[in-house]
Short mmCIF file of N, CA and C in Angstrom, two decimals:
data_model
loop_
_atom_site.label_atom_id
_atom_site.label_comp_id
_atom_site.label_asym_id
_atom_site.label_seq_id
_atom_site.Cartn_x
_atom_site.Cartn_y
_atom_site.Cartn_z
N MET A 1 102.25 57.03 192.54
CA MET A 1 102.61 58.09 191.73
C MET A 1 103.94 58.73 192.43
N ASP A 2 104.78 59.13 191.57
CA ASP A 2 105.91 59.85 191.95
C ASP A 2 105.56 61.30 192.09
N GLU A 3 105.74 61.85 193.29
CA GLU A 3 105.38 63.29 193.48
C GLU A 3 106.69 63.93 194.06
N PHE A 4 107.00 65.20 193.52
CA PHE A 4 108.04 65.96 193.91
C PHE A 4 107.39 67.33 194.56
N LYS A 5 108.02 67.63 195.71
CA LYS A 5 107.67 68.84 196.31
C LYS A 5 108.74 69.77 196.36
N ASN A 6 108.54 70.92 195.58
CA ASN A 6 109.53 71.96 195.41
C ASN A 6 108.86 73.21 195.64
N VAL A 7 109.46 74.19 196.36
CA VAL A 7 108.88 75.50 196.41
C VAL A 7 109.65 76.57 195.50
N ARG A 8 108.85 77.06 194.75
CA ARG A 8 109.48 78.28 193.76
C ARG A 8 108.82 79.52 193.90
N LEU A 9 109.45 80.66 193.85
CA LEU A 9 108.81 82.01 193.71
C LEU A 9 108.34 82.34 192.42
N ILE A 10 107.31 83.07 192.43
CA ILE A 10 107.00 83.75 191.05
C ILE A 10 107.84 85.00 190.97
N ASP A 11 108.47 85.19 189.58
CA ASP A 11 109.15 86.30 189.49
C ASP A 11 108.28 87.37 189.07
N GLU A 12 108.90 88.63 188.88
CA GLU A 12 108.20 89.87 188.51
C GLU A 12 107.49 89.76 187.18
N LEU A 13 107.77 88.78 186.27
CA LEU A 13 107.06 88.65 185.04
C LEU A 13 106.20 87.53 185.20
N GLY A 14 105.80 87.00 186.39
CA GLY A 14 104.84 86.02 186.55
C GLY A 14 105.34 84.67 186.16
N ARG A 15 106.66 84.29 185.99
CA ARG A 15 107.17 83.15 185.62
C ARG A 15 107.58 82.22 186.93
N ILE A 16 107.52 80.96 186.64
CA ILE A 16 108.02 79.94 187.63
C ILE A 16 108.83 78.96 186.98
N VAL A 17 110.03 78.68 187.39
CA VAL A 17 110.93 77.61 186.87
C VAL A 17 110.55 76.34 187.45
N ILE A 18 110.30 75.41 186.38
CA ILE A 18 110.08 73.97 186.76
C ILE A 18 111.47 73.36 186.97
N PRO A 19 111.77 72.87 188.27
CA PRO A 19 113.14 72.40 188.46
C PRO A 19 113.58 71.24 187.49
N ALA A 20 114.90 71.31 187.09
CA ALA A 20 115.42 70.23 186.24
C ALA A 20 115.07 68.83 186.45
N GLU A 21 115.12 68.43 187.73
CA GLU A 21 114.79 67.00 188.25
C GLU A 21 113.29 66.74 187.88
N ASP A 22 112.47 67.65 188.04
CA ASP A 22 111.02 67.43 187.73
C ASP A 22 110.75 67.36 186.17
N ARG A 23 111.41 68.26 185.42
CA ARG A 23 111.32 68.13 183.95
C ARG A 23 111.85 66.85 183.55
N ASN A 24 113.05 66.47 183.99
CA ASN A 24 113.70 65.13 183.58
C ASN A 24 112.66 63.86 183.85
N ALA A 25 112.10 64.03 185.16
CA ALA A 25 111.28 62.77 185.47
C ALA A 25 110.04 62.76 184.51
N LEU A 26 109.63 63.89 183.95
CA LEU A 26 108.49 63.91 182.98
C LEU A 26 108.89 63.80 181.56
N ASN A 27 110.38 63.84 181.30
CA ASN A 27 110.78 63.80 180.01
C ASN A 27 110.46 65.10 179.27
N TRP A 28 110.50 66.24 179.94
CA TRP A 28 110.20 67.47 179.11
C TRP A 28 111.45 68.21 178.90
N ALA A 29 111.66 68.38 177.66
CA ALA A 29 112.79 69.22 177.18
C ALA A 29 112.42 70.69 176.88
N GLU A 30 113.50 71.35 176.60
CA GLU A 30 113.24 72.71 176.16
C GLU A 30 112.22 72.63 174.93
N LYS A 31 111.16 73.73 174.87
CA LYS A 31 110.27 73.80 173.92
C LYS A 31 109.14 72.77 173.95
N THR A 32 109.02 71.94 174.98
CA THR A 32 107.98 71.09 175.15
C THR A 32 106.81 71.73 175.32
N PRO A 33 105.58 71.58 174.53
CA PRO A 33 104.35 72.26 174.67
C PRO A 33 103.72 71.78 175.89
N VAL A 34 103.15 72.71 176.79
CA VAL A 34 102.76 72.44 178.08
C VAL A 34 101.31 73.19 178.22
N GLU A 35 100.21 72.33 178.47
CA GLU A 35 98.92 72.95 178.85
C GLU A 35 98.88 73.53 180.20
N ILE A 36 98.15 74.58 180.43
CA ILE A 36 98.09 75.10 181.77
C ILE A 36 96.58 75.35 182.08
N SER A 37 96.21 74.65 183.21
CA SER A 37 94.87 74.73 183.59
C SER A 37 94.77 75.26 185.02
N VAL A 38 93.68 76.02 185.41
CA VAL A 38 93.60 76.57 186.69
C VAL A 38 92.35 76.23 187.34
N ASN A 39 92.40 75.66 188.64
CA ASN A 39 91.28 75.34 189.48
C ASN A 39 91.30 76.34 190.66
N ALA A 40 90.60 77.43 190.37
CA ALA A 40 90.63 78.64 191.39
C ALA A 40 90.05 78.24 192.67
N ALA A 41 88.98 77.37 192.65
CA ALA A 41 88.43 76.87 193.90
C ALA A 41 89.35 76.19 194.86
N GLU A 42 90.32 75.35 194.24
CA GLU A 42 91.32 74.67 194.92
C GLU A 42 92.51 75.44 195.09
N GLN A 43 92.70 76.55 194.39
CA GLN A 43 93.98 77.26 194.23
C GLN A 43 95.20 76.43 193.71
N GLU A 44 94.65 75.68 192.69
CA GLU A 44 95.66 74.85 191.90
C GLU A 44 96.03 75.39 190.53
N VAL A 45 97.24 75.12 190.09
CA VAL A 45 97.59 75.20 188.53
C VAL A 45 98.10 73.90 188.25
N ILE A 46 97.51 73.28 187.07
CA ILE A 46 97.91 71.99 186.44
C ILE A 46 98.63 72.15 185.29
N LEU A 47 99.74 71.57 185.19
CA LEU A 47 100.54 71.61 184.08
C LEU A 47 100.57 70.17 183.38
N LYS A 48 100.25 70.06 182.09
CA LYS A 48 100.49 68.83 181.51
C LYS A 48 101.08 68.95 180.09
N ARG A 49 101.68 67.76 179.64
CA ARG A 49 102.14 67.93 178.22
C ARG A 49 100.95 68.08 177.23
N HIS A 50 101.09 68.97 176.47
CA HIS A 50 100.08 69.28 175.28
C HIS A 50 100.14 68.13 174.32
N THR A 51 99.14 67.60 173.99
CA THR A 51 98.97 66.69 172.87
C THR A 51 98.17 67.23 171.70
N ARG A 52 98.96 67.36 170.52
CA ARG A 52 98.09 68.04 169.51
C ARG A 52 96.93 67.18 169.05
N THR A 53 95.85 67.83 168.78
CA THR A 53 94.54 67.10 168.47
C THR A 53 94.02 67.80 167.23
N CYS A 54 93.17 67.08 166.55
CA CYS A 54 92.40 67.71 165.32
C CYS A 54 91.64 68.84 165.83
N THR A 55 91.63 69.82 164.95
CA THR A 55 90.79 71.01 165.22
C THR A 55 89.31 70.74 165.30
N PHE A 56 88.80 69.73 164.65
CA PHE A 56 87.46 69.50 164.49
C PHE A 56 86.88 68.41 165.47
N CYS A 57 87.62 67.27 165.67
CA CYS A 57 87.02 66.17 166.36
C CYS A 57 88.07 65.71 167.46
N ALA A 58 89.07 66.29 167.74
CA ALA A 58 89.97 65.93 168.70
C ALA A 58 90.74 64.60 168.60
N GLU A 59 90.88 63.98 167.47
CA GLU A 59 91.51 62.91 167.23
C GLU A 59 93.09 63.15 167.27
N THR A 60 93.97 62.30 167.71
CA THR A 60 95.46 62.68 167.88
C THR A 60 96.20 61.88 166.92
N ALA A 61 95.79 61.01 166.11
CA ALA A 61 96.59 60.15 165.16
C ALA A 61 96.60 60.67 163.76
N ASN A 62 97.84 60.69 163.13
CA ASN A 62 98.02 60.87 161.71
C ASN A 62 97.64 62.31 161.31
N LEU A 63 97.88 63.35 162.06
CA LEU A 63 97.41 64.59 161.77
C LEU A 63 98.31 65.31 160.85
N LYS A 64 97.68 66.16 159.95
CA LYS A 64 98.27 66.98 159.01
C LYS A 64 97.98 68.35 159.42
N VAL A 65 98.90 69.40 158.98
CA VAL A 65 98.66 70.79 159.45
C VAL A 65 98.26 71.48 158.20
N PHE A 66 97.18 72.15 158.18
CA PHE A 66 96.67 73.04 157.12
C PHE A 66 96.31 74.41 157.72
N GLN A 67 96.99 75.41 157.22
CA GLN A 67 96.96 76.83 157.67
C GLN A 67 97.02 76.87 159.15
N ASN A 68 98.08 76.19 159.62
CA ASN A 68 98.41 76.17 161.20
C ASN A 68 97.31 75.54 162.02
N LYS A 69 96.54 74.67 161.41
CA LYS A 69 95.56 73.82 162.16
C LYS A 69 95.85 72.40 161.86
N PRO A 70 95.80 71.61 162.89
CA PRO A 70 95.89 70.03 162.71
C PRO A 70 94.79 69.49 162.39
N ILE A 71 94.65 68.66 161.41
CA ILE A 71 93.45 68.01 160.88
C ILE A 71 93.76 66.52 160.69
N CYS A 72 92.77 65.69 161.22
CA CYS A 72 92.88 64.28 161.09
C CYS A 72 92.51 63.79 159.69
N PRO A 73 92.83 62.53 159.18
CA PRO A 73 92.41 62.12 157.92
C PRO A 73 90.88 62.10 157.67
N ALA A 74 90.26 61.67 158.64
CA ALA A 74 88.64 61.61 158.63
C ALA A 74 88.01 62.97 158.39
N CYS A 75 88.57 64.06 159.04
CA CYS A 75 87.95 65.38 158.81
C CYS A 75 88.68 65.92 157.45
N GLN A 76 89.78 65.61 157.12
CA GLN A 76 90.27 66.12 155.87
C GLN A 76 89.42 65.43 154.66
N LYS A 77 88.93 64.19 154.80
CA LYS A 77 88.14 63.59 153.81
C LYS A 77 86.88 64.34 153.82
N ALA A 78 86.19 64.64 155.03
CA ALA A 78 84.86 65.13 155.15
C ALA A 78 84.89 66.55 154.50
N ILE A 79 86.05 67.35 154.75
CA ILE A 79 86.14 68.67 154.19
C ILE A 79 86.25 68.43 152.59
N ALA A 80 87.04 67.56 152.16
CA ALA A 80 87.28 67.40 150.76
C ALA A 80 85.82 67.14 150.05
N ASN A 81 84.96 66.53 150.73
CA ASN A 81 83.69 66.14 150.17
C ASN A 81 82.58 67.09 150.25
N LEU A 82 83.00 68.43 150.81
CA LEU A 82 82.01 69.41 150.98
C LEU A 82 81.59 69.95 149.54
#
């Protein structure tokens, strides 16, 4: 696993800049959606690329958006049959 060690300070608004070389290694561009998880016991913050999932079943393939909610084909069909 490639691991980069950089130290950054939190600014007055609570922001941290992810260094360009780290973003490039992850292929993260401007506006890349990122999930933030916190493990308070270990004092860790985990960042990972957000993957859009179905609102109802967490499927990731062939999603359509309805009223700002992603929905997979199977759930679309189930809703249509209600």
